[in-house]
Amino acid sequence: MIAKNINFGIEPGELAAIVGINGIGKSTLLRTLGSTQPVLSGCLVVKDKPIVSYSPLELSAEISLVLTEPVASKNLSVQELIALGRQPYTNWLGTLSANDKEKIKEAIISLELEDLQHKKCFELSDGQLQRVMIARALAQDTSIILLDEPTTHLDLYHKVQILKLLRNIAHTTKKTVLFTSHEIEMAIQLCDKMVLLDGKNNYFGKPCELIEQKAFESLFPSDTVSFDPKTGSFRIKK
């Protein structure tokens, strides 16, 4: 099935989520937005310019990706992995300039990784490694950061910590941050905008607007799970 009627725009400084049931196409949409797979139809525009008109190098300076694939080498140190985010700007030798080093330092501080920067990535917990991957994207210094399921395999505390960090990055750096998630209730509480893929209407708007439109109420079978618009949460029908 190919999803239709997907139309949305996200501004600088906004945190947005793509949510929906398993298999609806959240990750496919995110990878399409990041140009890691081709657009079947329609138009993607970044800064009033069609994405197809960007060269790969130009695009890597506009969009950074944090996908669910494992790290190529966990034998890298935290600092070395974050430094890879500067590849679009370094020369063919990969030499880091003073500006590159400053961007790496800023990313380490922003994600509170100072005490971990010299550790090997294989020594980190899932939550710590996720922060490192976000720091690498931040060091890339793009206007847009795309993340696929950034809270997967994390406990409740670390899910909240990651999403609050993403919100802070969007609001303080004025970058556009878009992520896919199953954490619909958290997204309702923390996001500025949401894309709700349901295979039919594919709603987009502020969480409060989507609640008013009753967009969440038909997401799951009504005899199993119901949505409470007053609390913005789902309730299991016993």
Short mmCIF file of C-alpha atoms in Angstrom, two decimals:
data_model
loop_
_atom_site.label_atom_id
_atom_site.label_comp_id
_atom_site.label_asym_id
_atom_site.label_seq_id
_atom_site.Cartn_x
_atom_site.Cartn_y
_atom_site.Cartn_z
CA MET A 1 0.00 0.00 0.00
CA ILE A 2 1.22 3.50 -0.88
CA ALA A 3 0.16 6.29 1.49
CA LYS A 4 -1.53 9.30 -0.08
CA ASN A 5 -2.57 12.78 1.00
CA ILE A 6 0.56 13.52 3.05
CA ASN A 7 1.05 17.27 3.19
CA PHE A 8 2.85 19.16 5.97
CA GLY A 9 5.45 21.83 6.65
CA ILE A 10 7.63 22.30 9.73
CA GLU A 11 9.29 25.57 10.67
CA PRO A 12 12.74 26.27 12.20
CA GLY A 13 12.72 25.85 15.97
CA GLU A 14 9.92 23.26 15.97
CA LEU A 15 9.94 19.71 17.34
CA ALA A 16 7.63 17.43 15.38
CA ALA A 17 6.80 13.72 15.44
CA ILE A 18 5.52 11.24 12.88
CA VAL A 19 3.27 8.76 14.70
CA GLY A 20 0.99 5.89 13.75
CA ILE A 21 0.52 2.14 14.10
CA ASN A 22 3.20 -0.43 13.16
CA GLY A 23 3.71 -0.83 9.42
CA ILE A 24 1.90 2.37 8.43
CA GLY A 25 5.06 3.87 6.87
CA LYS A 26 6.62 6.16 9.47
CA SER A 27 10.22 5.12 8.83
CA THR A 28 9.66 4.98 5.08
CA LEU A 29 8.42 8.56 5.12
CA LEU A 30 11.37 9.70 7.26
CA ARG A 31 13.93 8.00 4.98
CA THR A 32 12.23 9.59 1.97
CA LEU A 33 12.47 13.01 3.63
CA GLY A 34 16.17 12.33 4.26
CA SER A 35 16.74 11.27 0.62
CA THR A 36 18.00 7.82 1.57
CA GLN A 37 15.29 6.39 -0.68
CA PRO A 38 13.65 7.96 -3.74
CA VAL A 39 10.44 9.96 -3.78
CA LEU A 40 7.66 8.09 -5.60
CA SER A 41 5.64 11.24 -6.24
CA GLY A 42 5.03 14.69 -4.84
CA CYS A 43 7.57 17.35 -3.91
CA LEU A 44 9.92 17.85 -0.96
CA VAL A 45 11.14 21.40 -0.37
CA VAL A 46 13.91 22.60 1.97
CA LYS A 47 14.30 26.37 2.36
CA ASP A 48 12.02 27.05 -0.63
CA LYS A 49 14.20 24.83 -2.85
CA PRO A 50 13.18 21.38 -4.18
CA ILE A 51 15.24 18.70 -2.49
CA VAL A 52 16.11 17.10 -5.84
CA SER A 53 18.04 20.22 -6.83
CA TYR A 54 20.51 19.78 -3.93
CA SER A 55 23.79 17.98 -4.52
CA PRO A 56 24.62 15.21 -1.99
CA LEU A 57 27.18 17.49 -0.31
CA GLU A 58 24.74 20.42 -0.16
CA LEU A 59 22.06 18.17 1.30
CA SER A 60 24.41 16.80 3.97
CA ALA A 61 24.88 20.39 5.15
CA GLU A 62 21.09 20.81 5.46
CA ILE A 63 19.82 17.45 6.76
CA SER A 64 21.34 15.09 9.34
CA LEU A 65 19.94 11.62 10.01
CA VAL A 66 19.86 9.41 13.09
CA LEU A 67 18.61 6.01 11.90
CA THR A 68 18.08 2.72 13.73
CA GLU A 69 21.01 0.93 12.06
CA PRO A 70 23.78 -0.12 14.48
CA VAL A 71 26.99 1.90 14.72
CA ALA A 72 29.54 0.70 12.13
CA SER A 73 32.34 0.47 14.71
CA LYS A 74 31.66 0.59 18.42
CA ASN A 75 35.42 0.61 18.95
CA LEU A 76 35.40 4.35 18.22
CA SER A 77 35.49 6.70 21.18
CA VAL A 78 32.48 8.92 21.84
CA GLN A 79 34.45 11.95 20.69
CA GLU A 80 35.58 10.19 17.47
CA LEU A 81 32.02 9.15 16.60
CA ILE A 82 30.67 12.65 17.15
CA ALA A 83 33.52 14.04 15.03
CA LEU A 84 32.21 12.03 12.06
CA GLY A 85 29.37 14.55 11.93
CA ARG A 86 31.84 17.08 10.52
CA GLN A 87 32.61 15.01 7.40
CA PRO A 88 30.60 17.27 5.03
CA TYR A 89 32.91 20.17 5.92
CA THR A 90 36.38 18.59 6.19
CA ASN A 91 38.91 18.26 3.35
CA TRP A 92 39.76 14.93 1.71
CA LEU A 93 42.17 14.14 4.54
CA GLY A 94 39.41 14.60 7.11
CA THR A 95 41.42 17.25 8.96
CA LEU A 96 39.38 19.04 11.62
CA SER A 97 39.54 22.83 11.64
CA ALA A 98 39.20 24.98 14.74
CA ASN A 99 35.54 25.52 13.83
CA ASP A 100 34.98 21.76 13.45
CA LYS A 101 36.45 21.15 16.90
CA GLU A 102 34.26 23.88 18.38
CA LYS A 103 31.11 22.33 16.87
CA ILE A 104 32.10 18.92 18.30
CA LYS A 105 32.70 20.47 21.72
CA GLU A 106 29.32 22.26 21.62
CA ALA A 107 27.54 19.01 20.74
CA ILE A 108 29.26 17.14 23.58
CA ILE A 109 28.22 19.83 26.07
CA SER A 110 24.65 20.05 24.74
CA LEU A 111 24.11 16.30 25.17
CA GLU A 112 25.93 16.27 28.55
CA LEU A 113 28.59 13.83 27.36
CA GLU A 114 31.68 15.48 28.86
CA ASP A 115 32.34 12.57 31.25
CA LEU A 116 31.88 9.99 28.50
CA GLN A 117 33.73 11.57 25.57
CA HIS A 118 36.85 9.39 25.90
CA LYS A 119 34.97 6.12 26.46
CA LYS A 120 34.58 3.55 23.69
CA CYS A 121 31.08 3.27 22.27
CA PHE A 122 30.83 -0.41 23.21
CA GLU A 123 31.09 0.64 26.85
CA LEU A 124 27.91 2.72 26.71
CA SER A 125 24.33 1.91 27.63
CA ASP A 126 21.61 2.17 24.98
CA GLY A 127 20.52 5.53 26.36
CA GLN A 128 24.06 6.91 26.38
CA LEU A 129 24.72 5.70 22.83
CA GLN A 130 21.51 7.34 21.62
CA ARG A 131 22.69 10.66 23.07
CA VAL A 132 26.01 10.21 21.23
CA MET A 133 24.19 9.62 17.93
CA ILE A 134 22.13 12.77 18.47
CA ALA A 135 25.33 14.67 19.32
CA ARG A 136 26.87 13.50 16.02
CA ALA A 137 23.83 14.89 14.16
CA LEU A 138 24.07 18.13 16.14
CA ALA A 139 27.80 18.46 15.34
CA GLN A 140 26.88 18.19 11.65
CA ASP A 141 25.20 21.59 12.21
CA THR A 142 22.34 21.12 9.77
CA SER A 143 19.11 23.10 9.71
CA ILE A 144 17.09 19.84 9.90
CA ILE A 145 17.62 16.78 12.11
CA LEU A 146 15.65 13.61 11.30
CA LEU A 147 15.52 10.72 13.79
CA ASP A 148 13.97 7.27 13.37
CA GLU A 149 12.56 5.88 16.63
CA PRO A 150 15.12 7.64 18.90
CA THR A 151 13.59 6.16 22.08
CA THR A 152 13.51 2.48 21.05
CA HIS A 153 14.75 0.06 23.75
CA LEU A 154 14.91 2.80 26.39
CA ASP A 155 13.11 2.82 29.74
CA LEU A 156 10.53 5.49 30.57
CA TYR A 157 13.01 7.88 32.22
CA HIS A 158 15.44 7.77 29.29
CA LYS A 159 12.62 8.08 26.73
CA VAL A 160 11.51 11.31 28.41
CA GLN A 161 15.12 12.50 28.73
CA ILE A 162 15.82 12.02 25.00
CA LEU A 163 12.60 13.70 23.85
CA LYS A 164 13.11 16.66 26.20
CA LEU A 165 16.66 17.01 24.87
CA LEU A 166 15.32 17.06 21.30
CA ARG A 167 12.76 19.70 22.24
CA ASN A 168 15.46 21.81 23.86
CA ILE A 169 17.70 21.49 20.79
CA ALA A 170 14.87 22.59 18.48
CA HIS A 171 13.82 25.53 20.63
CA THR A 172 17.28 26.85 21.51
CA THR A 173 19.14 26.28 18.22
CA LYS A 174 16.15 27.01 15.94
CA LYS A 175 16.76 23.77 14.06
CA THR A 176 13.86 21.73 12.72
CA VAL A 177 13.74 18.38 14.54
CA LEU A 178 11.49 15.61 13.22
CA PHE A 179 11.32 12.07 14.60
CA THR A 180 9.24 8.92 14.24
CA SER A 181 7.81 7.38 17.37
CA HIS A 182 5.39 4.94 18.97
CA GLU A 183 5.37 7.18 22.06
CA ILE A 184 2.19 9.01 21.04
CA GLU A 185 1.27 10.29 24.51
CA MET A 186 4.77 11.73 25.04
CA ALA A 187 4.68 13.33 21.59
CA ILE A 188 1.33 14.96 22.44
CA GLN A 189 2.89 16.50 25.55
CA LEU A 190 6.24 17.59 24.10
CA CYS A 191 5.87 18.28 20.37
CA ASP A 192 4.98 21.51 18.62
CA LYS A 193 3.52 19.66 15.61
CA MET A 194 2.56 16.07 14.80
CA VAL A 195 2.03 14.05 11.64
CA LEU A 196 -0.48 11.27 12.31
CA LEU A 197 -0.31 8.58 9.64
CA ASP A 198 -3.54 6.59 9.55
CA GLY A 199 -3.48 5.55 5.89
CA LYS A 200 -6.50 7.73 5.11
CA ASN A 201 -6.55 11.31 6.40
CA ASN A 202 -2.90 11.55 7.56
CA TYR A 203 -3.55 14.45 9.91
CA PHE A 204 -1.04 17.22 10.61
CA GLY A 205 -1.10 20.04 13.14
CA LYS A 206 -0.52 21.04 16.74
CA PRO A 207 -1.36 18.27 19.25
CA CYS A 208 -4.28 20.30 20.62
CA GLU A 209 -5.66 20.74 17.10
CA LEU A 210 -5.45 17.01 16.41
CA ILE A 211 -7.27 16.27 19.68
CA GLU A 212 -10.04 18.70 18.67
CA GLN A 213 -10.29 16.97 15.27
CA LYS A 214 -10.60 13.58 17.08
CA ALA A 215 -7.66 12.36 15.02
CA PHE A 216 -6.39 9.97 17.70
CA GLU A 217 -9.73 8.31 18.42
CA SER A 218 -9.74 6.04 15.37
CA LEU A 219 -6.06 5.09 15.57
CA PHE A 220 -6.68 1.77 17.35
CA PRO A 221 -9.70 -0.59 17.46
CA SER A 222 -12.28 1.05 19.75
CA ASP A 223 -13.09 -2.22 21.53
CA THR A 224 -9.46 -2.52 22.68
CA VAL A 225 -8.05 0.99 23.23
CA SER A 226 -9.83 4.33 23.61
CA PHE A 227 -8.43 7.87 23.58
CA ASP A 228 -9.26 10.30 26.38
CA PRO A 229 -9.15 13.84 24.91
CA LYS A 230 -9.21 15.45 28.37
CA THR A 231 -5.94 13.83 29.46
CA GLY A 232 -4.41 13.25 26.01
CA SER A 233 -3.85 9.59 26.83
CA PHE A 234 -4.97 6.14 25.74
CA ARG A 235 -6.94 3.79 27.98
CA ILE A 236 -7.15 0.03 27.71
CA LYS A 237 -10.70 -1.32 27.61
CA LYS A 238 -10.89 -4.21 30.06
#
